[in-house]
Amino acid sequence: MFNGFGIISLEGDLLMLFSDRITHINDLTDNEQRIAKYIENNLNAVSTMAIQTLASKTYTSHSAIVRFAKKLDYSGFRAMRQDISKDVQQNITKLNDVDANFPFSSTDSALDIAKNISDLTINAVKRTLAQISEKELNAAAAKIMESKRLVLFAIGDTQIRARGFQSKLVKINKFAIIAEEYSDESWTSVNLDENDLAIFLSYTGNSSNYLNLIKFLKQQKVPTLLITGNPDSQMIQYASQTISIIQNEYDIFKVSTFASQITFEYLLDTLFAIVYSQSYKKNLIKLQSNYNKLTSNDILDSIPKDKKRS
């Protein structure tokens, strides 16, 4: 666990941008605060800097730098510098130009707002991509493919994204259930077993109801996948797998849930695409077969001849 705010994935690996680690860290000594401030203001330089140079620049010592790195859950300075270099290479530090909570003001023109929302969308996707690994994506996709039944726990705006995911899965003969469909998520949960998969979508990860449900599912040995934006969530310790993506979005004080919903939609679309790709040819053949059945029985309107591709 990472000093009270770590991200647990498949095997306890920490998946967090350096810029997010240094922003969320607490209880720094005066020396460590000086180190943190210097690094934040000089990321490009620090990404190739020797430890002795950093110690000199921050008026600290070699051992102080190592202790600081370990406080951020790195094995040492080299591992921390490697992550700093990744942030610099991926231009993570430049992805915060648009405030995710208030991406426009009353004085912005329509085109200004359109550009801000465009930038916010791109930034949110880039931040998400920078925080996920191939290993965890493949593991999550495998769980989805192997599950007998798939249940999605999501409320509010997030449930809209869950329904989009549900709709896509139907096309490949994978039927998912929205747990809250008839306000009976408790009864849905009690009927799941080790052959099923429960996916929890919760950006704040603070729902007491979801916490109780995921605890119960762990006791019943039901596989669970938690997708959240809160590395402090108590739900993490009970989930079989967690994908945690941090966006610069507040829990409550904001215009809307722009960044978090972009994250959910992007991740769910990505997982669907990975699942689809595992049986790509089979899915295409099945799509064509189903399409022919629907059109030949007048269930689905046929494509007009002049619209068909040669």
XYZ file of C-alpha atoms in Angstrom:
310
model
C 0.000 0.000 0.000
C 1.247 3.430 -0.876
C 1.261 5.650 2.216
C -2.499 5.676 2.486
C -3.185 6.471 -1.157
C -1.641 3.719 -3.228
C -3.136 1.869 -6.154
C -3.331 -1.892 -5.914
C -3.529 -3.722 -9.209
C -3.044 -7.413 -9.983
C -0.105 -8.111 -7.708
C 0.089 -4.979 -5.602
C 1.950 -3.058 -8.315
C 1.666 0.704 -8.063
C 0.298 2.358 -11.171
C 0.411 6.112 -10.739
C 1.953 9.017 -12.590
C 4.838 10.676 -10.794
C 3.025 14.013 -11.063
C 0.070 12.501 -9.204
C 2.210 10.833 -6.553
C 3.980 14.042 -5.660
C 0.687 15.955 -5.619
C -1.036 13.540 -3.237
C 1.807 12.776 -0.823
C 1.338 13.961 2.771
C 3.475 14.338 5.903
C 6.612 15.645 4.223
C 9.445 17.002 6.311
C 10.861 20.456 5.546
C 13.698 18.878 3.556
C 11.275 16.676 1.621
C 9.005 19.638 0.850
C 12.011 21.450 -0.586
C 12.924 18.414 -2.688
C 9.340 18.037 -3.914
C 9.024 21.706 -4.844
C 12.335 21.697 -6.720
C 11.416 18.573 -8.684
C 7.971 19.921 -9.596
C 9.520 23.146 -10.897
C 12.345 21.401 -12.768
C 10.966 18.104 -14.083
C 12.861 18.260 -17.378
C 16.200 18.829 -15.672
C 15.630 16.258 -12.908
C 14.710 13.573 -15.464
C 18.419 13.322 -16.398
C 19.983 14.626 -13.189
C 22.399 12.691 -10.989
C 21.392 12.166 -7.380
C 24.385 14.161 -6.144
C 23.310 17.126 -8.283
C 19.742 16.993 -6.996
C 21.007 16.853 -3.414
C 23.174 19.905 -4.070
C 20.357 21.832 -5.756
C 17.982 21.159 -2.852
C 20.575 21.671 -0.099
C 19.964 18.140 1.172
C 21.892 14.871 1.084
C 22.117 11.678 -0.946
C 20.289 9.763 1.796
C 17.547 12.434 2.019
C 16.814 12.031 -1.701
C 16.611 8.248 -1.322
C 14.261 8.568 1.674
C 12.074 10.939 -0.327
C 11.917 8.483 -3.244
C 10.977 5.643 -0.920
C 8.268 7.793 0.660
C 6.742 7.938 -2.811
C 6.966 4.131 -2.857
C 9.929 3.891 -5.240
C 12.769 1.452 -4.624
C 15.211 4.348 -4.879
C 16.229 7.458 -6.798
C 16.768 5.720 -10.150
C 13.247 4.284 -10.165
C 11.806 7.692 -9.294
C 13.877 9.424 -11.997
C 12.689 6.863 -14.536
C 9.067 7.753 -13.753
C 9.861 11.463 -13.940
C 11.366 10.859 -17.370
C 8.161 9.081 -18.469
C 6.070 12.045 -17.352
C 8.308 14.405 -19.298
C 8.320 12.232 -22.439
C 4.537 11.875 -22.394
C 4.089 15.603 -21.755
C 1.967 14.800 -18.709
C 2.897 18.121 -17.151
C 1.301 19.899 -20.096
C -2.046 18.116 -19.800
C -3.494 20.357 -17.102
C -4.141 23.506 -19.140
C -7.922 22.997 -18.979
C -9.500 22.875 -15.521
C -11.432 19.580 -15.424
C -13.824 21.030 -12.850
C -14.528 24.390 -14.530
C -13.430 24.034 -18.163
C -15.204 27.210 -19.250
C -16.344 30.549 -17.855
C -19.260 32.915 -18.409
C -17.098 35.113 -20.657
C -16.001 32.335 -23.030
C -17.418 32.299 -26.542
C -19.108 29.226 -27.993
C -15.929 28.347 -29.912
C -13.785 28.878 -26.811
C -15.970 26.442 -24.918
C -15.868 23.961 -27.799
C -12.059 24.095 -27.854
C -11.805 23.726 -24.071
C -14.052 20.667 -24.064
C -12.018 19.231 -26.941
C -8.757 19.810 -25.052
C -10.249 18.399 -21.858
C -11.336 15.241 -23.685
C -7.907 14.736 -25.260
C -6.125 15.418 -21.974
C -8.331 12.998 -20.034
C -7.711 10.217 -22.548
C -3.946 10.861 -22.551
C -3.809 10.823 -18.757
C -5.758 7.557 -18.740
C -3.494 5.949 -21.336
C -0.430 6.973 -19.334
C -1.750 5.229 -16.213
C -2.783 1.837 -17.600
C -0.645 -1.175 -18.443
C -1.012 -3.905 -21.036
C -0.899 -6.486 -18.266
C -3.894 -5.119 -16.390
C -5.909 -4.532 -19.581
C -5.339 -8.121 -20.731
C -6.200 -9.457 -17.283
C -9.455 -7.477 -17.131
C -10.406 -8.530 -20.669
C -9.693 -12.188 -19.821
C -11.973 -11.959 -16.786
C -14.747 -10.543 -18.957
C -14.347 -13.282 -21.579
C -14.195 -16.103 -19.027
C -17.169 -14.996 -16.935
C -20.415 -16.897 -17.145
C -22.377 -13.824 -16.101
C -21.286 -10.209 -16.075
C -22.815 -7.691 -13.665
C -22.162 -3.947 -13.827
C -22.481 -1.803 -10.702
C -22.844 1.862 -11.645
C -25.141 4.759 -10.804
C -25.854 8.243 -12.165
C -23.770 9.454 -15.098
C -21.526 6.410 -14.821
C -24.449 4.049 -15.403
C -24.902 5.652 -18.828
C -21.361 4.519 -19.723
C -22.108 1.078 -18.277
C -25.187 0.797 -20.479
C -23.111 1.683 -23.520
C -20.702 -1.118 -22.593
C -23.650 -3.461 -22.056
C -24.993 -2.619 -25.508
C -21.647 -3.324 -27.192
C -21.243 -6.691 -25.459
C -24.615 -7.898 -26.766
C -23.198 -7.669 -30.304
C -20.676 -10.416 -29.434
C -23.163 -12.602 -27.575
C -22.024 -11.465 -24.120
C -24.960 -10.376 -22.005
C -24.286 -8.061 -19.094
C -26.664 -7.038 -16.319
C -26.952 -3.587 -14.738
C -27.120 -4.490 -11.042
C -29.275 -1.483 -10.120
C -31.748 -2.037 -12.962
C -34.649 -2.655 -10.573
C -32.983 -1.512 -7.349
C -32.208 -5.116 -6.488
C -28.379 -5.081 -6.523
C -28.309 -6.966 -3.210
C -30.289 -9.898 -4.605
C -28.236 -9.797 -7.784
C -25.047 -10.026 -5.715
C -26.175 -12.934 -3.567
C -26.784 -15.050 -6.662
C -23.306 -14.609 -8.141
C -20.596 -17.253 -7.859
C -16.934 -17.807 -8.733
C -17.788 -18.197 -12.443
C -19.194 -14.680 -12.680
C -17.624 -11.217 -12.733
C -18.858 -8.084 -10.956
C -17.546 -4.802 -12.359
C -17.795 -1.762 -10.086
C -17.563 1.665 -11.728
C -17.124 4.353 -9.088
C -14.917 7.396 -9.579
C -14.991 8.446 -5.910
C -14.998 4.853 -4.655
C -16.716 6.042 -1.476
C -20.105 4.362 -1.685
C -20.817 2.568 1.601
C -23.277 0.323 -0.207
C -20.690 -0.688 -2.806
C -18.130 -1.253 -0.055
C -20.468 -3.676 1.710
C -21.276 -5.440 -1.558
C -17.664 -5.877 -2.666
C -16.751 -7.167 0.817
C -19.559 -9.699 0.562
C -18.540 -10.764 -2.941
C -14.972 -11.336 -1.794
C -16.253 -13.582 0.993
C -18.244 -15.507 -1.607
C -15.138 -15.761 -3.827
C -16.819 -13.886 -6.662
C -14.265 -12.197 -8.996
C -14.550 -8.409 -9.015
C -13.080 -5.614 -11.111
C -13.052 -2.105 -9.640
C -12.538 0.903 -11.907
C -12.102 4.052 -9.844
C -10.383 7.410 -9.671
C -9.781 7.250 -5.933
C -6.548 5.520 -4.876
C -7.696 5.953 -1.271
C -10.873 3.921 -1.747
C -11.438 1.202 0.838
C -12.966 -0.887 -1.940
C -9.511 -1.499 -3.424
C -8.467 -3.965 -0.719
C -11.479 -6.197 -1.478
C -11.386 -6.122 -5.294
C -9.826 -8.972 -7.274
C -8.400 -6.363 -9.639
C -8.379 -2.586 -9.584
C -7.807 -0.127 -12.396
C -7.372 3.281 -10.805
C -7.094 6.344 -13.013
C -6.524 9.732 -11.406
C -7.947 12.787 -13.121
C -7.776 16.375 -11.856
C -11.442 16.339 -10.929
C -13.025 17.171 -7.573
C -15.631 14.943 -5.937
C -18.373 17.570 -5.739
C -17.295 21.157 -6.540
C -17.403 21.109 -10.347
C -19.585 21.970 -13.329
C -19.979 18.333 -14.339
C -18.255 14.951 -14.353
C -16.445 15.566 -17.638
C -13.034 13.957 -17.040
C -14.252 10.969 -15.025
C -16.915 10.031 -17.570
C -14.437 10.366 -20.438
C -12.177 7.993 -18.503
C -14.899 5.406 -17.941
C -16.050 5.488 -21.559
C -12.499 5.239 -22.910
C -11.603 2.333 -20.606
C -14.807 0.404 -21.304
C -14.453 0.949 -25.058
C -10.854 -0.258 -24.824
C -11.818 -3.384 -22.873
C -14.582 -4.164 -25.368
C -12.151 -3.771 -28.270
C -9.635 -6.110 -26.609
C -12.333 -8.717 -25.945
C -13.572 -8.414 -29.528
C -10.065 -8.745 -30.942
C -9.483 -12.064 -29.162
C -12.038 -13.693 -31.492
C -11.920 -11.134 -34.268
C -12.710 -13.362 -37.258
C -15.354 -15.329 -35.373
C -17.059 -12.121 -34.252
C -17.073 -10.690 -37.774
C -18.596 -13.893 -39.179
C -21.207 -13.903 -36.428
C -21.971 -10.219 -37.090
C -22.565 -10.901 -40.771
C -24.697 -13.954 -39.987
C -26.841 -12.074 -37.496
C -27.188 -9.134 -39.847
C -28.404 -11.425 -42.644
C -30.948 -13.067 -40.310
C -32.306 -9.699 -39.197
C -32.586 -8.176 -42.672
C -34.007 -11.307 -44.314
C -36.802 -11.375 -41.742
C -37.524 -7.643 -41.988
C -36.454 -7.125 -38.386
C -33.710 -4.746 -39.390
C -34.069 -2.496 -42.420
C -31.783 -3.512 -45.260
C -29.130 -1.096 -46.411
C -30.329 0.675 -49.565
C -28.552 -0.605 -52.639
C -27.114 2.797 -53.460
C -25.535 2.919 -49.989
C -23.742 -0.411 -50.277
C -20.034 -0.367 -50.893
C -18.723 -2.022 -53.993
